[in-house]
Amino acid sequence: MDTLVGGHTRRARLEEQGFRADLQGMRALAVLGVVLYHAGVPWLPGGYVGVDVFFVISGYLITGLLYREIRSTGRVALWSFYARRIRRLLPASALVLLATLAAAKILLPPLLLVEASRDAMATAVFLPNMFFAYTGTDYLAGSAPSLFQHYWSLALEEQFYMIWPLVMMIAAGSVRGQRFRIRAVLLVLSAASLVGCVLLTSINQPWAFFGLPTRAWELGVGGLLALSYPAIRRMNPWLHRVMAWSGFALILAVMVLFTEELVFPGWAATIPCLGALAMIAGGCGEETPLGFLNNRIIQYFGSISYSLYLWHWPVLIIPGLMLDGPKGWWVSAVGVFLSIGLAHLTYKLVERKFQLANAFRRSTPRSYALGAGLTIIALLCSFGLGKLPDLHTSQPAEAPRVSALISENAAKYVPSNVSPTLLSSRDSLSAVYTNGCHADFQVTLSPACTYGAEGAEKTIVLFGDSHAAQWFSPLRKIAEDSDLRLVSLTKSSCPSVTVPVGRKASPEYPECAEWRANAIRRISDLKPDVVIMSNYSANYRTLGHAGPSGFADAWRTGLSTTLQGLPAKSSVVVLGDTPAWPSSPNICLSAHITTADACAAPVRALLDAEALSIEQEVAQAAGATSIQPSAWLCGETCPPIAGNVLVYRDENHITDAMALVLSDNLKPIIQDALRTNQAR
């Protein structure tokens, strides 16, 4: 008999049923790493790799289970397999989804409910990972974390469970050589997945992170280990001990040493996966080398790991999403203990009940009916959740007066004719985002994008990151009205200031430096009359290689370098940054339709005063003009709505509608710069 089935010891019989105490202990290690990481525990910045440990364990168990069934029956009872998955996974996940929706309805602002509704619908149909990959590619709009973001890994496993049994059955073929064929297919698929993961991480990290094709290798290597069980079991016991302890040390080291700044998954994901493989392989002998994993407390956390994973995320993040929610470390501490309590109840009253209920175990159709019913209920509740307050009960408002301070136009309520709407505010972008002229992360050479009057003799250039791109529409209007040519040179998360930077998905951003050098060469060739620079300066305190402590010196030197590289005859206008909010003020507005002024914030809290001062100082020394648009947008406070126009599309960009309102404020500045250029 194939030794993968096991011997006649109690431990072997438990393994045949898919249970190993050391794997239960590994589940505890993995889930506690994830929970403590999300709770903000400072000494566990890499706790997120617990998800990778889960993937390897799942691949090992499921492949072993399916292979044993193929060996004994010649096939996989697919309908029974999927029915077991439904009973195991759906009741608890549906409960947490519905409870999260209910809590969101009670506690969160309406605009966040709209997003929660959308995310919940994707979760209800087991596609949140694909949905988050799609939305994650858009770094333009800042957004709060999704209430259902943690479901991505569960959905990915469910997608794997849908496909892998079919692949194994096809690969198994005849009885002879089944293990070899399955192993060969799994090896090829896992290798291809790993290569895709590494390549895509540097190109499009969200898809590499969330996608099944780029994460399947983590489950695949667990499966390969399961198919190698007989050989591993026969190894010397001392080798089992070395593997188990080495794997444990590797996972622990990764949880302590990895950080959010690490490019992940990519090659980095192989390290925790190797640790998990070593721990599992080390436990394949007659005894478990890591005896502490058998501890009752650790076994308990392993038992509730699924429910704890489901509950911890919404419990931990909802307080931070509330407008006046509690803050401080104690909130996370309470959240962890509350999550454990909820997980305990869910495990006892939901997980075990549905897994062991004879009514479902004896009837596969009932299990499918259960799954369909829970999915439909989750979809209906998700669809009905997100609805913004009715604005038709409020009065319309006049457009803000041009050439006036926005603070003087501050609206005390959200008018019925607000533009853009709260729901569409994130899409209030300038044309460069839709016509391909704004360079994305991988682009190093901007296309030839020229606007304004045909045959114009004078040229102005817009140069910078997305905070420069937000000024495109008013500059285009000025160019068309004043017989000017406008050339747009903007790139996501890439300042026109010469400083080395990373980006959210990677500490390295070589495309930025190359794009900036190409842009400066193009400006030198154009010899424009005016260059308008603007950047999201506060962003580069954390993304700049100099770090927060070295930011001031790096920004000062970098701006000087850029200004020196521009044509001497060109007049330069340095537009200071616009206010940056902790979160989108439109979220607050959705909860204060009749009291919009409650969402205003002190100007000092929203500006990087040091960066603005540096820009003013360096610009003045270089003979450039420094302008502070924040003076147009704010008085002592910054209102989020002026007249009938929303000021901000997210937490740090103004809407295209507001930028156009400011055209008349910007026009005399461009005219002065043109006159200065003419006088040179």
mmCIF file of C-alpha atoms in Angstrom, residues 83-221:
data_model
loop_
_atom_site.group_PDB
_atom_site.id
_atom_site.type_symbol
_atom_site.label_atom_id
_atom_site.label_comp_id
_atom_site.label_asym_id
_atom_site.label_seq_id
_atom_site.Cartn_x
_atom_site.Cartn_y
_atom_site.Cartn_z
ATOM 1 C CA ALA A 83 -19.960 20.202 -0.746
ATOM 2 C CA ARG A 84 -17.399 19.753 2.046
ATOM 3 C CA ARG A 85 -15.720 23.011 1.060
ATOM 4 C CA ILE A 86 -19.089 24.794 1.202
ATOM 5 C CA ARG A 87 -19.852 23.470 4.697
ATOM 6 C CA ARG A 88 -16.348 24.253 5.890
ATOM 7 C CA LEU A 89 -15.964 27.771 4.531
ATOM 8 C CA LEU A 90 -19.206 29.520 3.655
ATOM 9 C CA PRO A 91 -21.235 29.641 6.897
ATOM 10 C CA ALA A 92 -18.545 31.460 8.887
ATOM 11 C CA SER A 93 -17.482 33.725 6.017
ATOM 12 C CA ALA A 94 -21.097 34.696 5.263
ATOM 13 C CA LEU A 95 -21.760 35.410 8.941
ATOM 14 C CA VAL A 96 -18.762 37.746 9.210
ATOM 15 C CA LEU A 97 -19.644 39.459 5.927
ATOM 16 C CA LEU A 98 -23.220 40.142 7.073
ATOM 17 C CA ALA A 99 -22.114 41.250 10.539
ATOM 18 C CA THR A 100 -19.531 43.583 8.997
ATOM 19 C CA LEU A 101 -22.171 45.111 6.727
ATOM 20 C CA ALA A 102 -24.456 45.670 9.724
ATOM 21 C CA ALA A 103 -21.669 47.291 11.753
ATOM 22 C CA ALA A 104 -20.718 49.486 8.795
ATOM 23 C CA LYS A 105 -24.320 50.622 8.365
ATOM 24 C CA ILE A 106 -24.445 51.728 11.992
ATOM 25 C CA LEU A 107 -20.963 53.171 12.445
ATOM 26 C CA LEU A 108 -19.520 54.417 9.148
ATOM 27 C CA PRO A 109 -20.142 57.505 6.965
ATOM 28 C CA PRO A 110 -22.406 56.951 3.932
ATOM 29 C CA LEU A 111 -19.655 57.361 1.319
ATOM 30 C CA LEU A 112 -17.722 54.484 2.865
ATOM 31 C CA LEU A 113 -20.892 52.392 2.803
ATOM 32 C CA VAL A 114 -21.029 52.754 -0.970
ATOM 33 C CA GLU A 115 -17.500 51.374 -1.227
ATOM 34 C CA ALA A 116 -18.259 48.647 1.311
ATOM 35 C CA SER A 117 -21.312 47.610 -0.697
ATOM 36 C CA ARG A 118 -19.250 47.289 -3.866
ATOM 37 C CA ASP A 119 -16.498 45.313 -2.140
ATOM 38 C CA ALA A 120 -18.999 43.047 -0.376
ATOM 39 C CA MET A 121 -20.647 42.118 -3.668
ATOM 40 C CA ALA A 122 -17.287 41.045 -5.084
ATOM 41 C CA THR A 123 -16.651 39.084 -1.894
ATOM 42 C CA ALA A 124 -20.059 37.392 -2.001
ATOM 43 C CA VAL A 125 -19.281 35.913 -5.423
ATOM 44 C CA PHE A 126 -15.756 34.812 -4.391
ATOM 45 C CA LEU A 127 -13.893 37.334 -6.558
ATOM 46 C CA PRO A 128 -12.550 39.954 -4.132
ATOM 47 C CA ASN A 129 -8.930 39.183 -4.983
ATOM 48 C CA MET A 130 -9.516 39.916 -8.668
ATOM 49 C CA PHE A 131 -11.535 43.008 -7.823
ATOM 50 C CA PHE A 132 -8.862 44.354 -5.480
ATOM 51 C CA ALA A 133 -6.191 43.644 -8.090
ATOM 52 C CA TYR A 134 -8.174 45.693 -10.585
ATOM 53 C CA THR A 135 -8.830 48.618 -8.243
ATOM 54 C CA GLY A 136 -5.346 48.363 -6.758
ATOM 55 C CA THR A 137 -3.792 49.379 -10.079
ATOM 56 C CA ASP A 138 -5.266 52.859 -9.645
ATOM 57 C CA TYR A 139 -3.012 54.705 -7.229
ATOM 58 C CA LEU A 140 -4.433 58.056 -8.227
ATOM 59 C CA ALA A 141 -7.319 58.050 -5.795
ATOM 60 C CA GLY A 142 -6.526 57.678 -2.138
ATOM 61 C CA SER A 143 -8.970 55.399 -0.379
ATOM 62 C CA ALA A 144 -9.651 53.864 2.983
ATOM 63 C CA PRO A 145 -8.849 50.154 3.336
ATOM 64 C CA SER A 146 -11.688 47.865 2.335
ATOM 65 C CA LEU A 147 -13.680 46.191 5.099
ATOM 66 C CA PHE A 148 -13.396 42.971 3.105
ATOM 67 C CA GLN A 149 -9.798 43.215 1.970
ATOM 68 C CA HIS A 150 -8.754 40.155 3.978
ATOM 69 C CA TYR A 151 -11.162 37.949 2.013
ATOM 70 C CA TRP A 152 -8.766 38.049 -0.933
ATOM 71 C CA SER A 153 -6.706 35.105 0.341
ATOM 72 C CA LEU A 154 -9.798 33.032 1.125
ATOM 73 C CA ALA A 155 -11.180 33.675 -2.360
ATOM 74 C CA LEU A 156 -7.853 32.734 -3.913
ATOM 75 C CA GLU A 157 -7.864 29.407 -2.060
ATOM 76 C CA GLU A 158 -11.482 28.764 -3.085
ATOM 77 C CA GLN A 159 -10.553 29.401 -6.717
ATOM 78 C CA PHE A 160 -7.664 26.956 -6.335
ATOM 79 C CA TYR A 161 -10.027 24.360 -4.859
ATOM 80 C CA MET A 162 -12.322 24.740 -7.869
ATOM 81 C CA ILE A 163 -9.564 24.054 -10.380
ATOM 82 C CA TRP A 164 -7.013 21.756 -8.750
ATOM 83 C CA PRO A 165 -9.166 18.590 -8.294
ATOM 84 C CA LEU A 166 -9.994 18.646 -12.007
ATOM 85 C CA VAL A 167 -6.333 19.091 -12.951
ATOM 86 C CA MET A 168 -5.303 16.223 -10.663
ATOM 87 C CA MET A 169 -7.921 13.876 -12.129
ATOM 88 C CA ILE A 170 -6.824 14.659 -15.675
ATOM 89 C CA ALA A 171 -3.133 14.336 -14.795
ATOM 90 C CA ALA A 172 -3.651 11.063 -12.897
ATOM 91 C CA GLY A 173 -4.897 9.158 -15.947
ATOM 92 C CA SER A 174 -4.352 5.426 -15.539
ATOM 93 C CA VAL A 175 -3.289 3.842 -12.254
ATOM 94 C CA ARG A 176 0.327 3.320 -13.257
ATOM 95 C CA GLY A 177 2.574 6.348 -12.700
ATOM 96 C CA GLN A 178 -0.132 8.551 -11.192
ATOM 97 C CA ARG A 179 2.125 10.191 -8.648
ATOM 98 C CA PHE A 180 4.784 10.985 -11.253
ATOM 99 C CA ARG A 181 2.307 12.562 -13.682
ATOM 100 C CA ILE A 182 0.570 14.633 -11.029
ATOM 101 C CA ARG A 183 3.920 15.749 -9.628
ATOM 102 C CA ALA A 184 5.196 16.697 -13.098
ATOM 103 C CA VAL A 185 2.099 18.734 -13.891
ATOM 104 C CA LEU A 186 2.199 20.445 -10.502
ATOM 105 C CA LEU A 187 5.914 21.194 -10.852
ATOM 106 C CA VAL A 188 5.450 22.820 -14.266
ATOM 107 C CA LEU A 189 2.427 24.857 -13.140
ATOM 108 C CA SER A 190 4.134 25.977 -9.926
ATOM 109 C CA ALA A 191 7.314 26.986 -11.740
ATOM 110 C CA ALA A 192 5.341 28.985 -14.300
ATOM 111 C CA SER A 193 3.355 30.634 -11.513
ATOM 112 C CA LEU A 194 6.514 31.581 -9.604
ATOM 113 C CA VAL A 195 8.142 33.067 -12.703
ATOM 114 C CA GLY A 196 4.970 35.034 -13.401
ATOM 115 C CA CYS A 197 4.875 36.220 -9.802
ATOM 116 C CA VAL A 198 8.450 37.503 -9.888
ATOM 117 C CA LEU A 199 8.052 39.229 -13.248
ATOM 118 C CA LEU A 200 4.662 40.789 -12.530
ATOM 119 C CA THR A 201 5.646 42.064 -9.077
ATOM 120 C CA SER A 202 7.975 44.603 -10.671
ATOM 121 C CA ILE A 203 5.465 45.527 -13.376
ATOM 122 C CA ASN A 204 2.055 45.454 -11.713
ATOM 123 C CA GLN A 205 2.327 44.579 -8.031
ATOM 124 C CA PRO A 206 -1.417 44.492 -7.223
ATOM 125 C CA TRP A 207 -2.070 41.783 -9.799
ATOM 126 C CA ALA A 208 0.990 39.843 -8.630
ATOM 127 C CA PHE A 209 -0.203 40.121 -5.041
ATOM 128 C CA PHE A 210 -3.890 39.259 -5.462
ATOM 129 C CA GLY A 211 -3.982 37.029 -8.544
ATOM 130 C CA LEU A 212 -4.371 33.246 -8.438
ATOM 131 C CA PRO A 213 -2.001 32.708 -11.413
ATOM 132 C CA THR A 214 0.827 34.450 -9.531
ATOM 133 C CA ARG A 215 0.080 32.925 -6.114
ATOM 134 C CA ALA A 216 -0.814 29.363 -7.131
ATOM 135 C CA TRP A 217 2.818 28.281 -6.759
ATOM 136 C CA GLU A 218 2.572 28.747 -2.987
ATOM 137 C CA LEU A 219 -0.200 26.162 -2.808
ATOM 138 C CA GLY A 220 1.607 24.151 -5.468
ATOM 139 C CA VAL A 221 4.811 23.703 -3.470
#
